[in-house]
Each structure stands twice: as C-alpha cells, then as structure tokens.
CSV table of C-alpha atoms in Angstrom, one decimal:
chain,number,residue,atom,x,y,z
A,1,UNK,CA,-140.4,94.4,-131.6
A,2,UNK,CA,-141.7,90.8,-131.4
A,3,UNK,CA,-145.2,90.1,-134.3
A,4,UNK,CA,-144.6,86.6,-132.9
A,5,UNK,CA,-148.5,86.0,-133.1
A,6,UNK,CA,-148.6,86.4,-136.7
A,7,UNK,CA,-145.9,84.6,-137.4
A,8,UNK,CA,-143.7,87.9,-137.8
A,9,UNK,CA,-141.5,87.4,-134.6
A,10,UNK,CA,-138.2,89.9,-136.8
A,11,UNK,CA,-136.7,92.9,-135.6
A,12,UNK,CA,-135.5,95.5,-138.1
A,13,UNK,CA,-132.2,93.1,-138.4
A,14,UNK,CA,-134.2,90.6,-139.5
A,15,UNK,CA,-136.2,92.1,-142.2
A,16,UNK,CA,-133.1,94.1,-143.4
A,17,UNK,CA,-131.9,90.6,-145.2
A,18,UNK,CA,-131.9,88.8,-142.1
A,19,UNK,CA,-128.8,91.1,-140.8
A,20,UNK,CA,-127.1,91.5,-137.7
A,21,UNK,CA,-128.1,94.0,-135.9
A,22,UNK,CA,-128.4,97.7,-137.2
A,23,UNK,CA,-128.2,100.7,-134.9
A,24,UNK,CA,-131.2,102.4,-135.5
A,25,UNK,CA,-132.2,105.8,-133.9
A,26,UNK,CA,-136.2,104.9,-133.8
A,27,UNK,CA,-137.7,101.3,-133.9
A,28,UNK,CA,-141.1,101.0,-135.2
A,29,UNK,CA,-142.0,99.8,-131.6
A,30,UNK,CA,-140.6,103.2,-130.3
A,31,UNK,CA,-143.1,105.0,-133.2
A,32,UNK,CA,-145.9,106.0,-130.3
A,33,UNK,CA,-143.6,107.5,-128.3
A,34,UNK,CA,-142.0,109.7,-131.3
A,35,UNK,CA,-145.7,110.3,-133.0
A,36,UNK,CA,-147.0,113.3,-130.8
A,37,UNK,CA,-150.4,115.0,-131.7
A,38,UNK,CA,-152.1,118.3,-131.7
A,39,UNK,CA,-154.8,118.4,-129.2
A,40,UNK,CA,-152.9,121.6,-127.7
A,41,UNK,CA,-153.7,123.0,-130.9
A,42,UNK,CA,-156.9,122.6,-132.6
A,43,UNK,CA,-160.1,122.1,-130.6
A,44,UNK,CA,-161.9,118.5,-130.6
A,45,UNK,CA,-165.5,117.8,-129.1
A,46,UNK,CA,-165.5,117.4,-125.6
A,47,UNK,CA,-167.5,113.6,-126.1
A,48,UNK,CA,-164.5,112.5,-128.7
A,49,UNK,CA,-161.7,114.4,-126.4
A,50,UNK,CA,-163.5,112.0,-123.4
A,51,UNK,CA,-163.2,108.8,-125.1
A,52,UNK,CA,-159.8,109.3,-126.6
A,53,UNK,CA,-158.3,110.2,-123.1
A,54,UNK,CA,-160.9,106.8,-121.6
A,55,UNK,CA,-159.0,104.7,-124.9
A,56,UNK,CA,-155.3,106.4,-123.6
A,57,UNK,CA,-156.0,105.8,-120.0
A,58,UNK,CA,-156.7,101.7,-121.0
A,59,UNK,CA,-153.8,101.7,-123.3
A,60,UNK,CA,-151.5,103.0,-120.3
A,61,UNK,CA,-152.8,100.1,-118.2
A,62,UNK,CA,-152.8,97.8,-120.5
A,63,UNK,CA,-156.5,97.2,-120.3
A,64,UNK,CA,-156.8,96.0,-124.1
A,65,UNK,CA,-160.4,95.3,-124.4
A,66,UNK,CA,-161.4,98.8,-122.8
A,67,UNK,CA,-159.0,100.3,-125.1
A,68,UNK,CA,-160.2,99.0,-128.3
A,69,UNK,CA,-163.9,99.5,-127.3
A,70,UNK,CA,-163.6,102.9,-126.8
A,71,UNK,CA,-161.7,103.5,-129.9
A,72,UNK,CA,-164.2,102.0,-132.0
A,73,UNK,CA,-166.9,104.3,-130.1
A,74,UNK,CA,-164.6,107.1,-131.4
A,75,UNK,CA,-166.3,109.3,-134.5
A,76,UNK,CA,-164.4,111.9,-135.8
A,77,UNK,CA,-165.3,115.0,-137.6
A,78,UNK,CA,-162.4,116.8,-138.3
A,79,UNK,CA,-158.8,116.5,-139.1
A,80,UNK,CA,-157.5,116.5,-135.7
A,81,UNK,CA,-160.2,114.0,-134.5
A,82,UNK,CA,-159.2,111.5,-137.6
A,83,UNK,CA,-155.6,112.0,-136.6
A,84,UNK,CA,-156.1,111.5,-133.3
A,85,UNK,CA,-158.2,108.1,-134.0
A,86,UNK,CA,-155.8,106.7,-136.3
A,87,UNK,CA,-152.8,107.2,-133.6
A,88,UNK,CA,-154.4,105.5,-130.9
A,89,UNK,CA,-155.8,102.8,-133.8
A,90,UNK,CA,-151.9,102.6,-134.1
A,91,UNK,CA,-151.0,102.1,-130.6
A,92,UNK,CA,-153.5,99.7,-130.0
A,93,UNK,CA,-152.3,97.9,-133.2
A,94,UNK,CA,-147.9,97.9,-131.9
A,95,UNK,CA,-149.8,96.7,-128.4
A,96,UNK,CA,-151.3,93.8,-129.8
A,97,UNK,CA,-148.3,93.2,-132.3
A,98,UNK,CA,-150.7,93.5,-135.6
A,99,UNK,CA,-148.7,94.8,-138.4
A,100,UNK,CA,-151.4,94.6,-140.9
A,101,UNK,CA,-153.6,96.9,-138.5
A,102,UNK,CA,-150.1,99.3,-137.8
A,103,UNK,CA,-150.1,100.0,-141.6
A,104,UNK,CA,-153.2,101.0,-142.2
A,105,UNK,CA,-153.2,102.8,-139.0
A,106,UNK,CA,-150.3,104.9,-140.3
A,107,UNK,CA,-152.1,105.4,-143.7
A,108,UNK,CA,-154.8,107.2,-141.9
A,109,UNK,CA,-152.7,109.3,-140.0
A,110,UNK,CA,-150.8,110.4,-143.2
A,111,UNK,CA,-154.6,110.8,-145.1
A,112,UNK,CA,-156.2,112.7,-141.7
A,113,UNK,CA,-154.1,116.0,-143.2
A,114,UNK,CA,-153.2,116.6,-139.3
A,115,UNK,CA,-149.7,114.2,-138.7
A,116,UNK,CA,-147.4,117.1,-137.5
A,117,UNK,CA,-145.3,118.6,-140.2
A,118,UNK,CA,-141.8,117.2,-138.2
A,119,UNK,CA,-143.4,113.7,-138.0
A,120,UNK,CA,-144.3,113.3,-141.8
A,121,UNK,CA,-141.1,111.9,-142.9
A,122,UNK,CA,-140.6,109.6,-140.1
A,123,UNK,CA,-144.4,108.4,-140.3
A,124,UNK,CA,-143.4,107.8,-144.4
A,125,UNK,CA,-140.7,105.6,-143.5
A,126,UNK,CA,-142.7,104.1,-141.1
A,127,UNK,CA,-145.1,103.2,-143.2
A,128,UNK,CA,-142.3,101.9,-145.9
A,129,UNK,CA,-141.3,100.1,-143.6
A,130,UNK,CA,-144.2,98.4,-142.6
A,131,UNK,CA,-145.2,98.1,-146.3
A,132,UNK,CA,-141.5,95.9,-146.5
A,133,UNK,CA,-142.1,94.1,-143.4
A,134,UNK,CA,-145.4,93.0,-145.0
A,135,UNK,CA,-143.7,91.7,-148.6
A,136,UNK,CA,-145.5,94.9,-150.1
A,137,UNK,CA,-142.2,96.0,-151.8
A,138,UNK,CA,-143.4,99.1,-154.3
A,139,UNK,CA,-145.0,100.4,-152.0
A,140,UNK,CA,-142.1,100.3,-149.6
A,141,UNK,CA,-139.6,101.5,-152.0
A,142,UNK,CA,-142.4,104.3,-152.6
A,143,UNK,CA,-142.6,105.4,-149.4
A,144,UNK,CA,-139.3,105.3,-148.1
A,145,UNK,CA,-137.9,107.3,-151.2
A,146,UNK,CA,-140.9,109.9,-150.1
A,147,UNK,CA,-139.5,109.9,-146.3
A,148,UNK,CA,-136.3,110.6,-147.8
A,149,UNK,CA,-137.2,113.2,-150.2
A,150,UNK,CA,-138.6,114.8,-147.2
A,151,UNK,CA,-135.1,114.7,-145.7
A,152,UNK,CA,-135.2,111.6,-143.3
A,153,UNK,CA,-132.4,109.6,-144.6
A,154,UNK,CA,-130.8,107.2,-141.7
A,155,UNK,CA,-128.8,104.0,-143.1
A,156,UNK,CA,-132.2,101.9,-142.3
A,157,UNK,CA,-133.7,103.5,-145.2
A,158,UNK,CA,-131.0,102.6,-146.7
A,159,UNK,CA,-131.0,99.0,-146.1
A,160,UNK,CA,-134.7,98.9,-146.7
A,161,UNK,CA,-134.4,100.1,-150.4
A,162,UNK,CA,-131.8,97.5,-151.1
A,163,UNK,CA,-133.0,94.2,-149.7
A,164,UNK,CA,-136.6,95.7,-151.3
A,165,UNK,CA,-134.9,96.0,-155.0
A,166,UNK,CA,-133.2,92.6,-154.2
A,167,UNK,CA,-136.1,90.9,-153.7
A,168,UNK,CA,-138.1,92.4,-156.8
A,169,UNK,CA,-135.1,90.9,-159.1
A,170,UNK,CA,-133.2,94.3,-159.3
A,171,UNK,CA,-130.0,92.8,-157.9
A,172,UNK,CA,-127.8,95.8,-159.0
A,173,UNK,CA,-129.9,98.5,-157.9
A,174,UNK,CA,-130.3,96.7,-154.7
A,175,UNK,CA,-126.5,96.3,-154.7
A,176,UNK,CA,-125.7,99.9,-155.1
A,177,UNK,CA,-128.8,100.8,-152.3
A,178,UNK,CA,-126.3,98.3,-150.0
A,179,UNK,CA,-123.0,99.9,-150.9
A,180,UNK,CA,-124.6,103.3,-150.4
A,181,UNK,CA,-125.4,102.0,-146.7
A,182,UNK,CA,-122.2,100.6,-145.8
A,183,UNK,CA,-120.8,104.0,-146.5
A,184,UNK,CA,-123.2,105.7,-144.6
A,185,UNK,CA,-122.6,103.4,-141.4
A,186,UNK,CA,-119.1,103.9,-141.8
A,187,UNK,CA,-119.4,107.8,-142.0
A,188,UNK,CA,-121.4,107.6,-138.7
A,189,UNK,CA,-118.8,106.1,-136.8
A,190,UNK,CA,-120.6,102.4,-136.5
A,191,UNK,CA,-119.8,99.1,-137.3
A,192,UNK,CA,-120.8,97.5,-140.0
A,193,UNK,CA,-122.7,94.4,-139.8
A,194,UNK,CA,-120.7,91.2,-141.6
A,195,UNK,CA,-123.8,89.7,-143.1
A,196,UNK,CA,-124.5,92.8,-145.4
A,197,UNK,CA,-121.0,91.8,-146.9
A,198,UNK,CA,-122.2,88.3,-146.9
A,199,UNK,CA,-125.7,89.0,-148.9
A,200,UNK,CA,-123.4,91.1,-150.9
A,201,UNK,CA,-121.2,88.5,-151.8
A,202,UNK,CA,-123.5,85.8,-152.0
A,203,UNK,CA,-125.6,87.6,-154.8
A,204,UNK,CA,-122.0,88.6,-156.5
A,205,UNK,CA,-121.2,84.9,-156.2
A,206,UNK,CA,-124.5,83.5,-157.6
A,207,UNK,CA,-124.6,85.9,-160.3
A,208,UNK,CA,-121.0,85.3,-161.3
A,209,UNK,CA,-119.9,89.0,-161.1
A,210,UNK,CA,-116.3,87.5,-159.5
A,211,UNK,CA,-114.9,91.6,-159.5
A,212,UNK,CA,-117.8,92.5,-157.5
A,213,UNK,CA,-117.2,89.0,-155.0
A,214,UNK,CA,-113.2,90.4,-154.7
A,215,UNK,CA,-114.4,93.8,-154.2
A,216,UNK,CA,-117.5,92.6,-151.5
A,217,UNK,CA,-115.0,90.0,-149.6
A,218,UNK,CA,-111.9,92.3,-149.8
A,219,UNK,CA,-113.9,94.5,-147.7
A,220,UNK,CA,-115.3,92.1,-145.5
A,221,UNK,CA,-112.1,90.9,-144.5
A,222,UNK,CA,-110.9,93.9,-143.9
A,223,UNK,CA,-113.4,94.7,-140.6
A,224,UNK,CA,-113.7,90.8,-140.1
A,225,UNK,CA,-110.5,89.2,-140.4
A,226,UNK,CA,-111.0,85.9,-138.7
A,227,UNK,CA,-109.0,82.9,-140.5
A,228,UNK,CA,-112.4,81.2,-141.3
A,229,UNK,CA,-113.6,84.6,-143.1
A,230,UNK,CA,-109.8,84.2,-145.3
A,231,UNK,CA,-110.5,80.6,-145.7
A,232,UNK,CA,-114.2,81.3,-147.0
A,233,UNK,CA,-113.4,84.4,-149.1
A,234,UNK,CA,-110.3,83.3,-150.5
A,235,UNK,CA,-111.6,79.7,-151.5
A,236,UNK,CA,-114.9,81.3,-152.9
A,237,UNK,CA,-112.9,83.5,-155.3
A,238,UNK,CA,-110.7,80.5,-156.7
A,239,UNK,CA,-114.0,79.3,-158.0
A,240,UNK,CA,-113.3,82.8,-160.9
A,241,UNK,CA,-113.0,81.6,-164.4
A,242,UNK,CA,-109.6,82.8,-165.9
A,243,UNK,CA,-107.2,82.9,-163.0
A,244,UNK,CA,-103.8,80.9,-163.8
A,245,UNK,CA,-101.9,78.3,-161.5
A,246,UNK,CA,-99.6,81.1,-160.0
A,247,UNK,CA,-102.6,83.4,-159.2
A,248,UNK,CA,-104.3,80.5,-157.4
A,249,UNK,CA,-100.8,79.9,-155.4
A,250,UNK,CA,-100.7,83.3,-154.5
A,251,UNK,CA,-104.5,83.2,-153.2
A,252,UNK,CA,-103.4,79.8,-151.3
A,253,UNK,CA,-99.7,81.4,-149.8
A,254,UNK,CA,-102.3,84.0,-148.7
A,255,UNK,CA,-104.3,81.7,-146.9
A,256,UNK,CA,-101.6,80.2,-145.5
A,257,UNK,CA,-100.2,83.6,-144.1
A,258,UNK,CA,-103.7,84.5,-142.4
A,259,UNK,CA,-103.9,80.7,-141.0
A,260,UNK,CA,-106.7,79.8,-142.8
A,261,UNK,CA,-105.0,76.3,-144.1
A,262,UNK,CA,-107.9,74.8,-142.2
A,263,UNK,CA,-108.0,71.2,-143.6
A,264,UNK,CA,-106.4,68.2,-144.9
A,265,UNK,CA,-108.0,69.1,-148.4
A,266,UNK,CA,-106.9,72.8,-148.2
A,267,UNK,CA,-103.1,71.1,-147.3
A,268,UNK,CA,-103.4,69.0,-150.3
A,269,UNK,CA,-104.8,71.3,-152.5
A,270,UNK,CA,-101.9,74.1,-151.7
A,271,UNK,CA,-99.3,71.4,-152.0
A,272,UNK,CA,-100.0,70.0,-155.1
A,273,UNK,CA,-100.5,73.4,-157.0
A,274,UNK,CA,-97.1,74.3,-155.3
A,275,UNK,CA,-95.7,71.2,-157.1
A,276,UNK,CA,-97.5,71.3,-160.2
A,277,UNK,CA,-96.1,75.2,-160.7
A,278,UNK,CA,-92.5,73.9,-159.7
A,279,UNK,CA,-91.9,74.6,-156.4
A,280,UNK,CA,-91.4,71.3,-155.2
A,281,UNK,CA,-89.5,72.5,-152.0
A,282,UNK,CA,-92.0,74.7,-151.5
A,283,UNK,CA,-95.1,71.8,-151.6
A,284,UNK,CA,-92.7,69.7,-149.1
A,285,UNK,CA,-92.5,72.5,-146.7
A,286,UNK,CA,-96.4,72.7,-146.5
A,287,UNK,CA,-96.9,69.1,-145.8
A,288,UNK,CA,-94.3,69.1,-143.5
A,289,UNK,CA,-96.0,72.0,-141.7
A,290,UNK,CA,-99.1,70.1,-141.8
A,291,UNK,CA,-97.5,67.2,-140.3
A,292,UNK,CA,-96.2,68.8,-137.2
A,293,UNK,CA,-99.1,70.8,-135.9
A,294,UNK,CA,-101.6,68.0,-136.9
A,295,UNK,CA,-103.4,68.8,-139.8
A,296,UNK,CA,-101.8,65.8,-141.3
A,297,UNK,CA,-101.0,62.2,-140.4
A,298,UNK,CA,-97.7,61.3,-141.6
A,299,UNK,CA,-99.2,57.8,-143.4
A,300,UNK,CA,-102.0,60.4,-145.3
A,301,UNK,CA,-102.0,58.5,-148.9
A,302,UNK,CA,-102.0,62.0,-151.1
A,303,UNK,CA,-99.9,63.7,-149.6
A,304,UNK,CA,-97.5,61.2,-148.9
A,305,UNK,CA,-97.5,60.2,-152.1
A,306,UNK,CA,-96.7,63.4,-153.6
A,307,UNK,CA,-93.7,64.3,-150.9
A,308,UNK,CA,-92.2,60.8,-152.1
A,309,UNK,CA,-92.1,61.7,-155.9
A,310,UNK,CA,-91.1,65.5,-155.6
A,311,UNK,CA,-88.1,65.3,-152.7
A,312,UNK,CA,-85.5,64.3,-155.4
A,313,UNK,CA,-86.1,67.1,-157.8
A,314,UNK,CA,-86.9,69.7,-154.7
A,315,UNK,CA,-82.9,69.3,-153.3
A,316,UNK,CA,-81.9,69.7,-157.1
A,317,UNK,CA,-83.8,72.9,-157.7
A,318,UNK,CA,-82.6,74.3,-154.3
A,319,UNK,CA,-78.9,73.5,-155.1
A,320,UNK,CA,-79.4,75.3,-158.8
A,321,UNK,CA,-80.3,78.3,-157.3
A,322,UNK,CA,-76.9,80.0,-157.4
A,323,UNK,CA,-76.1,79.7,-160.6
A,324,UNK,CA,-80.3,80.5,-161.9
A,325,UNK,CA,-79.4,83.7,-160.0
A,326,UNK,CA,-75.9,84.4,-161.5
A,327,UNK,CA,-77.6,84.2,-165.0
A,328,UNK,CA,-80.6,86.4,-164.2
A,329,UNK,CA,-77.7,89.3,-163.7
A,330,UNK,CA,-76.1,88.1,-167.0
A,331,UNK,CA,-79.1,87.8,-169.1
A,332,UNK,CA,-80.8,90.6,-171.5
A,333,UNK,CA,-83.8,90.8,-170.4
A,334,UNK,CA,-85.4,89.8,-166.5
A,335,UNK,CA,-87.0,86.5,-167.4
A,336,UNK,CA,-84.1,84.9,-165.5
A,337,UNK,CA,-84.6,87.2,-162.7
A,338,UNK,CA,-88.0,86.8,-161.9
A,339,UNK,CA,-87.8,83.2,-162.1
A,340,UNK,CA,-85.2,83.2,-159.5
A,341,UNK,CA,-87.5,85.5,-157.6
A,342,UNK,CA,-90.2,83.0,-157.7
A,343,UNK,CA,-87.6,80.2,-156.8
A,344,UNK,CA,-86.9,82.2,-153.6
A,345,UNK,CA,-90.5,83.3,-152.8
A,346,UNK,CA,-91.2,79.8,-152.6
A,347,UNK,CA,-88.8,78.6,-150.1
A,348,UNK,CA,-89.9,81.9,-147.6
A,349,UNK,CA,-86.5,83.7,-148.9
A,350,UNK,CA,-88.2,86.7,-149.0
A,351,UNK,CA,-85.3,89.7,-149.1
A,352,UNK,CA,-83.3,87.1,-151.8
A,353,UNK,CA,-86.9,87.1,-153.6
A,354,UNK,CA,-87.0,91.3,-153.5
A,355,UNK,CA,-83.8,92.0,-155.1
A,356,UNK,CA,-84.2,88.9,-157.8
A,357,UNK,CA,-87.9,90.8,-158.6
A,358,UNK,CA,-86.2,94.3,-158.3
A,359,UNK,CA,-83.7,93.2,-160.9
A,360,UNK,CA,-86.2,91.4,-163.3
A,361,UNK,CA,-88.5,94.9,-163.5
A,362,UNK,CA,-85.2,96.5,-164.0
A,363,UNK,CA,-84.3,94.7,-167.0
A,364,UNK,CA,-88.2,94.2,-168.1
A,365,UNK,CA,-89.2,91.3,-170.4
A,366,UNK,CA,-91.4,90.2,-167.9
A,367,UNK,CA,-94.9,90.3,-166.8
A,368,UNK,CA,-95.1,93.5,-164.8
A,369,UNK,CA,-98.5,92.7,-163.2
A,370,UNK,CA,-97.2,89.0,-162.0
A,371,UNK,CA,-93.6,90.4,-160.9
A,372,UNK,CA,-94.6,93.5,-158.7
A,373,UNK,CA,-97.5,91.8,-156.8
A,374,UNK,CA,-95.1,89.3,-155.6
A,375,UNK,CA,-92.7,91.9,-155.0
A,376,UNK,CA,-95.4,93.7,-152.8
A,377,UNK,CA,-95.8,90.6,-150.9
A,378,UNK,CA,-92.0,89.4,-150.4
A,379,UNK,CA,-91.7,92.9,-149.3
A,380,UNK,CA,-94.0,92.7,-146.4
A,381,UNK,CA,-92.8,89.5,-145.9
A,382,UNK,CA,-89.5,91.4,-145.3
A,383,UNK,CA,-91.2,93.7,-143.0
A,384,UNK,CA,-90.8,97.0,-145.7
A,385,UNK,CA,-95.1,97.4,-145.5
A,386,UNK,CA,-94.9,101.1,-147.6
A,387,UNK,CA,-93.1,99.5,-150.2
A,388,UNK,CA,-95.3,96.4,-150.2
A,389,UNK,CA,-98.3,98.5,-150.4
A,390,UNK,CA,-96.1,100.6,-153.5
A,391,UNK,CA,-95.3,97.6,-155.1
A,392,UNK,CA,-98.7,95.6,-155.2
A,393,UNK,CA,-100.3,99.0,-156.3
A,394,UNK,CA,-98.4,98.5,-159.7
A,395,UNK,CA,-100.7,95.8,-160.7
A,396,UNK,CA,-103.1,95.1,-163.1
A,397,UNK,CA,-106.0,92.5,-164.4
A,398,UNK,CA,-106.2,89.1,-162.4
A,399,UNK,CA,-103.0,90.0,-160.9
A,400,UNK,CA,-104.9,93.4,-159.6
A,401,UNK,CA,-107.2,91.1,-157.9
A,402,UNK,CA,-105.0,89.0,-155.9
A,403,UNK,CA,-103.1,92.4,-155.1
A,404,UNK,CA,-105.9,93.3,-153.7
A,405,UNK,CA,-106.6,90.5,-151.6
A,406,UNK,CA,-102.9,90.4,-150.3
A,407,UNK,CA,-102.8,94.4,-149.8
A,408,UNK,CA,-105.7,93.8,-147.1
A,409,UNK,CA,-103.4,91.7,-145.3
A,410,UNK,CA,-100.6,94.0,-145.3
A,411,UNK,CA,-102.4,97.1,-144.0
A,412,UNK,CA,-103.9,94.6,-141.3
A,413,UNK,CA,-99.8,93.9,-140.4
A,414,UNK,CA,-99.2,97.9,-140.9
A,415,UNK,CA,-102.2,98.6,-137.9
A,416,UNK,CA,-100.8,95.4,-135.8
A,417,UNK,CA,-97.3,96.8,-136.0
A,418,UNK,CA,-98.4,100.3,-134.9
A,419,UNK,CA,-100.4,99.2,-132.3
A,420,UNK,CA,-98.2,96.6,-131.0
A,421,UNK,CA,-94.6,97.0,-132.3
A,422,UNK,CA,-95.2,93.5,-133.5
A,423,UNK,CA,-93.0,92.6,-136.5
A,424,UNK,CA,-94.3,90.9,-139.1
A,425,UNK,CA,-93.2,87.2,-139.6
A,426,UNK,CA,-91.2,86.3,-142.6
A,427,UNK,CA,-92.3,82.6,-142.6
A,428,UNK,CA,-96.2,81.4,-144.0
A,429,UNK,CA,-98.1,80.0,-141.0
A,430,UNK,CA,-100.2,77.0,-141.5
C-alpha cells in the first residue's frame, strides 16, 4: 500500500523496523476485500440501503467525489447501518490513502457492535496496526495483543509487538517479541528476512549484550552466509570486552576460512596478532597469500615490515617442531602437546594438529575449553565434520563463543558436502 500523500509512502516491511519484506497473508490494502458485512442479515432502510449501494457503486468506479458525498448523506440508526457507514468510511479512506481516516474508520466498525464475529480479530490487528503505522504504540501493542487473544496470531503480529516495545525503550521485550517471530517464520516454512537479525544485532551491539550479538549474528550467518556477512559479524564481535589474543585469532582464521579477509587492514590486522601470539610462520603465510591474489602490494610498509623481522624466527620454530612434539609425548601433563598442536594449526597442518590436541586432552593440564575448540576446527579442517561438531561442543565461556561461530561454518561444509560431494579444503582461503 503506498500513503505517499501524507508522507507515509511504507509497506508493512517498512514499518516492521524498516524490514525486508514479510510474507503476509492479508495487507491492510487487501482489508476491504476481507471485511464483508451483513446486509443479508439484518434489515436497513431502504433510503440508507440506496445511498450506501450509490457510495459502492462510485467507489467501484473510482468516482471519489460521488463516493464521499453520498457517504456523508449516509445516517444510520442501527447497528448494521453504523457498521455499514464506517466500512465504506474505510474504503473511501484505503482509496484515498488516509491512514488517519482508516483508523478511525476501523474504530467505528469495532464500536457499531455489528463487525462479523470472524472479522473481529483481523479488524483488531488492523487497527493495531494502523495505531503502529501512526506512532500510536500502546495502543498498537493493545490491540494487537487483543487480535491475538482472539486467536489471530500470524508472524506480522509478531513483528509489530516487537519493533512497538523497541521503540517505547523496552528493548528486551521487544527482543523476545523478535525471537518469538523468527521462530514462527521458520515453523511456516519461510525465509527469514536478514534485517530482523540486523535490528537484532544492532540493539545487542549498542547495548553491549556481546552473548546476545554472538547468538543474533551466529544465526544470521547461518541463513546468510555471504563473506561480507563473516566479515561484518565476525569483526563486530572482536569489539567484546574480555576475549584473549588466541580467541581473536581464532575469530580471524575464521574469517579467513569463509573469505572474508576483505582488506589490507583485515591482512594486517590477522598477521600481526598471528605474530604477536607466536606464529610467525603462520603471519608470513597470510601476507604471502595477500600478496599473490592482490590484497597486498609487495612494497606495503606494515606488512612488509613485519614479514622482514619475523622470517628468521618463523624457519627456527618450524625446524623445532620435531623435537616440541617428541616432548609433548614425554611430558606429565599435555601442556607440551597442545602447544605443538597450536604450532601445527598454525602452519594449516591440521591431522598433525588433531593427534598433538588428542594427546594434550589425554594427558590434561591444559585448558579444556581452548584445546577442544581447536580440535573441532582442525578436525573439519581434516574433513572429520561429526567429530568437529563433537569436539567444539566440549567448550565453554569465551571459548563457547567462538565455538559457536566456527560450528556454523562446519555444518555449512556438512550441507555443501552432502549436496555436492565437495570436500572440504584443508588450507585457510584469503
């Protein structure tokens, strides 16, 4: 429906938080075709049936000025009669795209005492919705918790009741109205719309409630994978208070794996905190990836910089592996182990990294949380996705989190192997 006139020109997408668009079974434009009344029924005076039926014909043609003349000649007496008024007051109201005229239109059909029974409900939300559309958000709320007390209850109720608690500063309420409607859009078979996750995380975000932005862009990313939805997501929850170097690595290797290393900042940023945790090898494969497929020129100061002063130690650390290795299976506890683990992990030696992280959980010593989600991942790197999904499972706190973010990725691999028999690569892609 277009209000352009009044300067309302939204659809239902539009005042549901400015969404995409929502499959809805019944538009308010569609409301005069769904409102039916009684004339059948209950007797009116032949001079008011003859100028509602003049008013209908007018409508039907399009002839505004007739219309509205012979509504305002209408005077009703009864129930029916005020019913019948208030419908075609309606009508005239959607024609002329007044929605200040539409609601109180609807408020006199609800008042005439003649709206039929079936029509109640929908005519409640209708007038919620109207009530929302006009920045009247009580009453909204009011009215569409009536329409679905009386048992109409589609997701755009839904989504009205949250942006309407949203925008009277009752974020969490709102919150829950919108988890309550992605669930209900899911039940029904439809899609749901990426910008409810993106209000969703954007109020999470503002409101620094970082579980609730994992939780909101977890599931984003899993019905909207696109590498600029990793890149966004990802980045957004570094911004968490509390997260270590290594978690932030992970969160970057993950990037990196969906191919959301999008810029020469991103390139710098992953290999420096690569270098800073000690894996210097792993910080000089990244800019070397950079290099070759052009995110990077090779005289780029930072990074050049940082691959001169971290080559040396980088051959070093790659040479010491064997014998880290050979005193992770010696040593008491898995300390040794995992750090081999990690040492592997970094240079995309992801089976080597498994049975090094096996061995450390083995022995214990170590932190659990840290250890299996980096398992989980160098076991979907190896192309074992139930064990991955096992391992990263096992997690807990921060490490929980990026668990989280990195299981999404591996049921995305899981449906892209079944569908296509594609194996999953063992090497991060820039």
């Amino acid at each position: 429906m277009r209000i352009g006139r009044m300067g309302y020109g939204r659809n239902i997408a539009a005042i549901c938080f400015a969404l995409a668009a929502v499959a809805i079974s019944a538009t308010p434009a569609q409301a005069a075709k769904k409102i039916k009344d009684k004339e059948s029924e209950v007797a009116m005076a032949d001079a008011f049936r003859s100028t509602a039926n003049a008013a209908k014909s007018a409508l039907a043609s399009g002839d505004m000025s007739t219309a509205n003349s012979q509504i305002v000649g209408l005077q009703p007496t009864n129930a029916l009669e005020k019913y019948v008024t208030a419908s075609l007051k309606f009508q005239y109201a959607e024609r002329r795209n007044d929605p200040q005229a539409i609601r109180r239109a609807l408020t006199d059909m609800l008042e005439s005492g003649a709206a039929p029974e079936a029509q109640v409900p929908y005519l409640r939300y209708l007038a919620g919705y109207y009530s929302y559309y006009l920045g009247e958000h009580n009453d909204a709320i009011a009215q569409v918790n009536y329409a679905r007390q009386l048992g109409y209850t589609p997701v755009e109720t839904t989504i009205i009741l949250a942006d309407a608690n949203i925008k009277k500063k009752k974020q969490a309420e709102g919150l829950e109205f919108l988890e309550q409607a992605v669930a209900q859009q899911q039940a029904s078979g439809q899609a749901v719309p990426e910008a409810w996750f993106d209000r969703a995380i954007s109020l999470s975000y503002q409101n620094k409630k970082w579980a609730d932005v994992a939780k909101w862009t977890q599931q984003k990313l899993a019905l909207y994978p696109t590498a600029g939805n990793w890149r966004s997501g990802l980045i957004n929850f570094q911004a968490a208070p509390g997260l270590d170097h290594q978690a932030q690595l992970d969160l970057y290797r993950l990037q990196s794996a969906t191919g959301a290393i999008a810029s020469e900042r991103d390139v710098q940023a992953y290999a420096a905190l690569a270098a800073k945790s000690g894996y210097e090898a792993e910080a000089m494969s990244v800019i070397e990836a950079a290099r070759s497929n052009g995110k990077l020129t090779a005289t780029e100061g930072v990074t050049s910089a940082l691959l001169k002063s971290i080559s040396v130690k980088a051959k070093k650390d790659i040479a010491a592996l064997p014998a880290q290795v050979k005193k992770a299976t010696a040593a008491k506890d898995g300390s040794a182990a995992a750090s081999a683990g990690d040492a592997y992990f970094s240079l995309s030696q992801f089976p080597l990294a498994v049975a090094q992280y096996q061995l450390a959980l083995s022995k214990g010593g170590v932190d659990a949380a840290r250890v299996n989600s980096r398992l989980g991942v160098a076991l979907a790197r190896s192309g074992d996705l139930p064990g991955a999904k096992a391992a990263l499972a096992q997690t807990s706190g921060n490490w929980a989190t990026v668990a989280n973010f990195w299981t999404v990725w591996v049921n995305q691999q899981a449906q892209r192997t079944a569908s296509l028999g594609t194996p999953v690569t063992t090497n991060p892609t820039l």
